[in-house]
mmCIF file of C-alpha atoms in Angstrom:
data_model
loop_
_atom_site.group_PDB
_atom_site.id
_atom_site.type_symbol
_atom_site.label_atom_id
_atom_site.label_comp_id
_atom_site.label_asym_id
_atom_site.label_seq_id
_atom_site.Cartn_x
_atom_site.Cartn_y
_atom_site.Cartn_z
ATOM 1 C CA MET A 1 -19.328 45.782 150.443
ATOM 2 C CA THR A 2 -22.291 46.331 148.243
ATOM 3 C CA ILE A 3 -24.614 46.476 151.012
ATOM 4 C CA LEU A 4 -22.520 48.823 153.100
ATOM 5 C CA ILE A 5 -21.237 51.039 150.067
ATOM 6 C CA VAL A 6 -25.974 51.731 149.885
ATOM 7 C CA ILE A 7 -26.453 52.620 153.256
ATOM 8 C CA CYS A 8 -23.354 54.506 152.928
ATOM 9 C CA THR A 9 -24.855 56.226 150.229
ATOM 10 C CA MET A 10 -28.008 56.685 151.515
ATOM 11 C CA LEU A 11 -26.864 58.180 154.806
ATOM 12 C CA GLN A 12 -25.222 61.276 152.687
ATOM 13 C CA VAL A 13 -28.409 62.132 150.856
ATOM 14 C CA CYS A 14 -30.524 61.219 153.692
ATOM 15 C CA ILE A 15 -28.281 64.348 155.267
ATOM 16 C CA ALA A 16 -28.543 66.313 152.277
ATOM 17 C CA THR A 17 -32.218 66.381 152.492
ATOM 18 C CA LEU A 18 -32.466 66.781 155.458
ATOM 19 C CA ALA A 19 -29.507 69.689 155.487
ATOM 20 C CA LEU A 20 -31.359 71.670 152.712
ATOM 21 C CA LEU A 21 -34.254 71.346 153.626
ATOM 22 C CA LEU A 22 -32.948 73.716 157.255
ATOM 23 C CA VAL A 23 -31.321 75.431 154.613
ATOM 24 C CA TYR A 24 -34.740 76.385 153.338
ATOM 25 C CA ASP A 25 -36.516 76.376 156.523
ATOM 26 C CA ARG A 26 -34.151 79.378 157.877
ATOM 27 C CA ARG A 27 -34.300 81.018 154.367
ATOM 28 C CA ALA A 28 -37.922 81.412 155.364
ATOM 29 C CA ASP A 29 -37.706 82.678 158.630
ATOM 30 C CA ARG A 30 -35.050 85.545 157.773
ATOM 31 C CA ALA A 31 -37.451 86.739 154.868
ATOM 32 C CA ASP A 32 -40.276 86.241 156.881
ATOM 33 C CA TRP A 33 -38.888 88.433 159.657
ATOM 34 C CA GLN A 34 -36.853 91.522 157.194
ATOM 35 C CA ARG A 35 -40.682 91.422 156.258
ATOM 36 C CA LEU A 36 -42.968 92.183 159.491
ATOM 37 C CA ALA A 37 -39.310 95.115 159.826
ATOM 38 C CA ALA A 38 -39.846 96.483 157.585
ATOM 39 C CA MET A 39 -43.131 98.019 158.030
ATOM 40 C CA GLN A 40 -42.030 99.782 161.498
ATOM 41 C CA PRO A 41 -42.685 103.030 160.103
ATOM 42 C CA ALA A 42 -39.160 105.530 159.856
ATOM 43 C CA ASP A 43 -41.099 108.541 160.548
ATOM 44 C CA PRO A 44 -44.046 107.609 163.773
ATOM 45 C CA ALA A 45 -46.212 109.216 165.672
ATOM 46 C CA ARG A 46 -46.652 110.054 168.701
ATOM 47 C CA PHE A 47 -48.636 108.359 171.648
ATOM 48 C CA ASP A 48 -51.923 111.850 172.659
ATOM 49 C CA PRO A 49 -54.039 110.477 175.503
ATOM 50 C CA GLU A 50 -56.041 112.033 172.919
ATOM 51 C CA MET A 51 -56.274 109.521 170.652
ATOM 52 C CA VAL A 52 -57.343 107.329 173.779
ATOM 53 C CA ALA A 53 -60.401 110.113 174.347
ATOM 54 C CA ASP A 54 -63.572 108.017 172.950
ATOM 55 C CA LEU A 55 -62.148 104.210 173.890
ATOM 56 C CA PRO A 56 -64.453 103.033 176.657
ATOM 57 C CA GLU A 57 -62.975 103.749 180.079
ATOM 58 C CA PRO A 58 -60.935 100.586 181.125
ATOM 59 C CA ALA A 59 -59.462 100.480 177.373
ATOM 60 C CA ARG A 60 -58.679 104.983 178.150
ATOM 61 C CA ARG A 61 -56.786 103.647 181.003
ATOM 62 C CA TYR A 62 -54.782 100.608 179.831
ATOM 63 C CA PHE A 63 -53.424 103.354 177.001
ATOM 64 C CA MET A 64 -52.787 105.544 179.225
ATOM 65 C CA PHE A 65 -50.411 103.339 181.649
ATOM 66 C CA VAL A 66 -48.738 101.180 178.960
ATOM 67 C CA ILE A 67 -47.928 104.810 176.691
ATOM 68 C CA GLN A 68 -46.623 107.680 178.498
ATOM 69 C CA PRO A 69 -47.450 110.106 176.720
ATOM 70 C CA GLY A 70 -45.258 111.961 173.806
ATOM 71 C CA THR A 71 -44.064 108.024 173.261
ATOM 72 C CA PRO A 72 -42.738 107.047 169.917
ATOM 73 C CA LEU A 73 -45.745 104.778 168.872
ATOM 74 C CA LEU A 74 -43.887 102.007 166.900
ATOM 75 C CA PRO A 75 -46.210 99.981 166.668
ATOM 76 C CA VAL A 76 -43.265 96.460 165.279
ATOM 77 C CA SER A 77 -41.494 94.627 168.564
ATOM 78 C CA GLU A 78 -38.573 92.844 168.479
ATOM 79 C CA ILE A 79 -38.547 91.575 171.590
ATOM 80 C CA ASP A 80 -34.767 88.624 172.585
ATOM 81 C CA MET A 81 -36.356 86.164 175.810
ATOM 82 C CA THR A 82 -35.134 83.693 178.029
ATOM 83 C CA GLY A 83 -37.155 80.671 180.259
ATOM 84 C CA LYS A 84 -38.052 77.385 180.433
ATOM 85 C CA PHE A 85 -39.105 75.031 177.991
ATOM 86 C CA SER A 86 -40.849 71.872 177.637
ATOM 87 C CA ARG A 87 -40.642 68.264 176.005
ATOM 88 C CA GLY A 88 -43.067 66.812 178.223
ATOM 89 C CA SER A 89 -46.435 66.385 179.397
ATOM 90 C CA LYS A 90 -49.154 69.066 181.895
ATOM 91 C CA GLN A 91 -48.053 66.357 184.185
ATOM 92 C CA ALA A 92 -44.663 65.785 183.772
ATOM 93 C CA PRO A 93 -43.255 69.120 181.689
ATOM 94 C CA ALA A 94 -39.574 67.840 181.314
ATOM 95 C CA TYR A 95 -38.571 71.658 181.487
ATOM 96 C CA ARG A 96 -35.637 73.296 179.299
ATOM 97 C CA PRO A 97 -34.243 75.988 179.976
ATOM 98 C CA MET A 98 -34.346 77.890 176.032
ATOM 99 C CA ALA A 99 -33.889 81.647 174.618
ATOM 100 C CA ALA A 100 -35.824 83.190 172.104
ATOM 101 C CA ARG A 101 -36.087 85.426 169.366
ATOM 102 C CA GLN A 102 -39.491 87.181 167.737
ATOM 103 C CA ILE A 103 -40.887 89.569 165.759
ATOM 104 C CA LEU A 104 -44.360 90.840 166.380
ATOM 105 C CA SER A 105 -46.429 93.047 164.266
ATOM 106 C CA VAL A 106 -50.433 93.323 164.909
ATOM 107 C CA PRO A 107 -52.358 92.482 162.067
ATOM 108 C CA GLU A 108 -49.333 91.299 159.792
ATOM 109 C CA GLY A 109 -47.934 88.059 161.714
ATOM 110 C CA PHE A 110 -44.705 87.157 163.913
ATOM 111 C CA VAL A 111 -42.089 84.692 163.800
ATOM 112 C CA TRP A 112 -40.427 83.054 166.722
ATOM 113 C CA ALA A 113 -37.187 81.379 166.992
ATOM 114 C CA MET A 114 -35.983 78.949 169.730
ATOM 115 C CA ARG A 115 -32.994 77.116 170.979
ATOM 116 C CA THR A 116 -32.741 75.323 174.249
ATOM 117 C CA ARG A 117 -29.506 75.313 176.455
ATOM 118 C CA LYS A 118 -29.539 71.974 178.259
ATOM 119 C CA GLY A 119 -30.196 68.286 177.241
ATOM 120 C CA MET A 120 -30.600 66.898 174.015
ATOM 121 C CA PRO A 121 -30.511 70.291 172.225
ATOM 122 C CA VAL A 122 -34.197 71.335 170.507
ATOM 123 C CA SER A 123 -34.603 74.803 168.410
ATOM 124 C CA GLY A 124 -37.136 75.446 165.991
ATOM 125 C CA SER A 125 -39.625 78.085 164.887
ATOM 126 C CA ASP A 126 -42.440 79.686 165.028
ATOM 127 C CA SER A 127 -45.058 81.716 162.633
ATOM 128 C CA ALA A 128 -48.582 82.715 161.513
ATOM 129 C CA PHE A 129 -47.506 80.141 158.598
ATOM 130 C CA TRP A 130 -45.687 77.439 160.018
ATOM 131 C CA THR A 131 -44.703 75.242 163.471
ATOM 132 C CA ARG A 132 -41.271 73.441 163.003
ATOM 133 C CA PHE A 133 -38.915 72.337 165.311
ATOM 134 C CA ARG A 134 -35.628 70.089 165.079
ATOM 135 C CA ILE A 135 -33.123 68.149 167.377
ATOM 136 C CA PHE A 136 -30.259 68.034 167.315
ATOM 137 C CA GLY A 137 -30.384 70.944 164.869
ATOM 138 C CA LEU A 138 -30.805 68.815 161.609
ATOM 139 C CA ILE A 139 -33.615 65.849 162.717
ATOM 140 C CA PRO A 140 -37.075 67.491 162.274
ATOM 141 C CA VAL A 141 -39.529 66.266 165.071
ATOM 142 C CA GLY A 142 -42.594 69.163 164.521
ATOM 143 C CA ARG A 143 -43.941 70.032 161.529
ATOM 144 C CA LEU A 144 -47.163 71.768 161.116
ATOM 145 C CA GLY A 145 -48.375 74.599 159.396
ATOM 146 C CA GLY A 146 -50.151 75.986 156.544
ATOM 147 C CA ASN A 147 -53.852 75.280 156.834
ATOM 148 C CA ALA A 148 -56.485 77.499 158.249
ATOM 149 C CA ASP A 149 -56.901 75.750 161.486
ATOM 150 C CA HIS A 150 -53.039 76.503 161.965
ATOM 151 C CA ARG A 151 -53.580 80.463 160.557
ATOM 152 C CA ARG A 152 -56.394 81.108 162.863
ATOM 153 C CA SER A 153 -54.420 79.310 165.791
ATOM 154 C CA ALA A 154 -51.762 81.153 165.498
ATOM 155 C CA PHE A 155 -53.899 84.973 164.987
ATOM 156 C CA GLY A 156 -55.070 84.539 168.105
ATOM 157 C CA ARG A 157 -52.095 84.364 170.004
ATOM 158 C CA TYR A 158 -50.056 86.899 168.302
ATOM 159 C CA VAL A 159 -53.140 89.597 169.058
ATOM 160 C CA ALA A 160 -52.728 88.781 172.224
ATOM 161 C CA GLU A 161 -49.072 89.405 172.719
ATOM 162 C CA ALA A 162 -49.619 92.011 171.030
ATOM 163 C CA VAL A 163 -51.473 92.800 174.212
ATOM 164 C CA ILE A 164 -48.351 92.984 176.388
ATOM 165 C CA TRP A 165 -45.440 94.074 173.877
ATOM 166 C CA SER A 166 -46.672 95.918 171.025
ATOM 167 C CA PRO A 167 -49.594 97.980 172.418
ATOM 168 C CA ALA A 168 -49.298 101.253 169.684
ATOM 169 C CA ALA A 169 -49.992 98.489 167.066
ATOM 170 C CA LEU A 170 -53.923 98.123 168.815
ATOM 171 C CA LEU A 171 -55.003 101.639 168.931
ATOM 172 C CA PRO A 172 -58.348 102.152 167.735
ATOM 173 C CA GLY A 173 -57.996 102.448 163.771
ATOM 174 C CA PRO A 174 -59.643 100.070 161.139
ATOM 175 C CA GLY A 175 -59.531 96.308 161.852
ATOM 176 C CA VAL A 176 -58.888 97.129 165.839
ATOM 177 C CA SER A 177 -61.900 98.223 168.440
ATOM 178 C CA TRP A 178 -61.857 97.947 172.182
ATOM 179 C CA GLU A 179 -65.081 97.517 174.423
ATOM 180 C CA THR A 180 -65.786 97.002 178.838
ATOM 181 C CA VAL A 181 -66.498 94.351 179.608
ATOM 182 C CA ASP A 182 -67.079 95.110 183.085
ATOM 183 C CA ASP A 183 -65.609 98.037 185.273
ATOM 184 C CA SER A 184 -61.435 96.259 185.346
ATOM 185 C CA THR A 185 -61.420 94.381 181.951
ATOM 186 C CA ALA A 186 -61.490 95.327 178.696
ATOM 187 C CA ARG A 187 -61.312 93.764 175.498
ATOM 188 C CA VAL A 188 -59.995 94.240 172.159
ATOM 189 C CA THR A 189 -61.139 92.762 168.835
ATOM 190 C CA VAL A 190 -58.629 92.725 165.809
ATOM 191 C CA ARG A 191 -60.147 91.919 162.209
ATOM 192 C CA ARG A 192 -57.495 90.147 159.547
ATOM 193 C CA ASP A 193 -59.655 88.911 156.432
ATOM 194 C CA ALA A 194 -61.633 86.258 157.237
ATOM 195 C CA LEU A 195 -59.539 85.937 161.190
ATOM 196 C CA SER A 196 -60.722 88.274 163.971
ATOM 197 C CA GLU A 197 -60.490 87.444 167.528
ATOM 198 C CA ALA A 198 -60.829 89.448 171.104
ATOM 199 C CA VAL A 199 -59.072 89.150 174.135
ATOM 200 C CA ASP A 200 -59.663 90.839 177.589
ATOM 201 C CA VAL A 201 -57.519 92.787 179.553
ATOM 202 C CA THR A 202 -57.878 92.149 183.284
ATOM 203 C CA LEU A 203 -57.014 96.099 184.919
ATOM 204 C CA ASP A 204 -56.169 97.187 188.283
ATOM 205 C CA HIS A 205 -57.087 100.919 189.267
ATOM 206 C CA GLU A 206 -53.865 101.903 187.707
ATOM 207 C CA GLY A 207 -54.301 100.883 183.677
ATOM 208 C CA ARG A 208 -51.367 97.864 184.907
ATOM 209 C CA PRO A 209 -52.820 94.795 183.418
ATOM 210 C CA GLY A 210 -52.137 91.608 185.264
ATOM 211 C CA VAL A 211 -54.320 89.394 182.652
ATOM 212 C CA VAL A 212 -54.701 88.570 179.044
ATOM 213 C CA SER A 213 -57.154 85.989 178.581
ATOM 214 C CA PHE A 214 -59.435 84.526 175.101
ATOM 215 C CA GLN A 215 -60.095 81.655 173.941
ATOM 216 C CA ARG A 216 -57.570 80.095 170.973
ATOM 217 C CA TRP A 217 -58.388 77.597 168.599
ATOM 218 C CA SER A 218 -55.898 74.778 169.409
ATOM 219 C CA ASP A 219 -55.822 71.147 169.398
ATOM 220 C CA ALA A 220 -53.786 70.846 172.257
ATOM 221 C CA ASN A 221 -55.952 68.702 173.922
ATOM 222 C CA PRO A 222 -55.951 64.994 174.531
ATOM 223 C CA ASP A 223 -58.229 64.338 171.560
ATOM 224 C CA ARG A 224 -56.022 66.451 169.193
ATOM 225 C CA ILE A 225 -59.070 68.085 167.647
ATOM 226 C CA HIS A 226 -59.208 71.756 167.342
ATOM 227 C CA ARG A 227 -61.269 73.682 168.939
ATOM 228 C CA LEU A 228 -61.843 76.956 171.532
ATOM 229 C CA GLN A 229 -59.709 77.217 174.930
ATOM 230 C CA PRO A 230 -59.206 79.354 177.467
ATOM 231 C CA PHE A 231 -55.239 80.933 177.082
ATOM 232 C CA GLY A 232 -53.051 84.271 177.854
ATOM 233 C CA ALA A 233 -50.729 84.435 180.177
ATOM 234 C CA THR A 234 -50.772 86.730 183.841
ATOM 235 C CA LEU A 235 -48.564 89.042 183.964
ATOM 236 C CA SER A 236 -45.932 90.316 187.032
ATOM 237 C CA ASP A 237 -42.932 92.739 186.262
ATOM 238 C CA PHE A 238 -43.315 95.814 184.158
ATOM 239 C CA ARG A 239 -40.491 97.524 183.303
ATOM 240 C CA GLU A 240 -39.394 101.957 180.643
ATOM 241 C CA VAL A 241 -38.140 101.395 178.059
#
């Protein structure tokens, strides 16, 4: 009986500790989300083609496609998304349907929170400071961050995503510069403190972006060593918002 009581007590302590950690993580999620949301200007300027008149031609073509004249310039984006989340390898990805929410504020940061919809429940969040995943909403299966490698990797991700979701954040200004790679490719470089990321965006003749690509600092490789690796997105659907 004594052994059973000890086991039950240890189990209760373990569950209580995991629950407290979950509460702490969710508070951190909310706090960083609110910090980023507060950076949205209350009275935004509106897009004028003169703002990009001095940019290289491919970059100017990009902005003229993605932002209509007169559009309020809102650099902070909040996005609801659905898709597939891989719990396996490239050869056997074991995709599960998932839903997620994200806030993106370049160059300040991002928060991405997700949950799977079928199979063993997986949930978690990703940000400029952490990566955290759980099964059954409670048991940690991944907890990373708090170091220079994570910050550099995350910075690349959210700068590249701004090309897709938050073009207003990439208008020329302090810490943001554009250059020509070739007639169909523009390169944006974003700098923040010691971090710098260059992202290429491939365009058609109208300025519609087709591919966003860059070299991301990542350990997603068999050696589990951080190094520069190709990363990016292919764009296939465009909507006015």
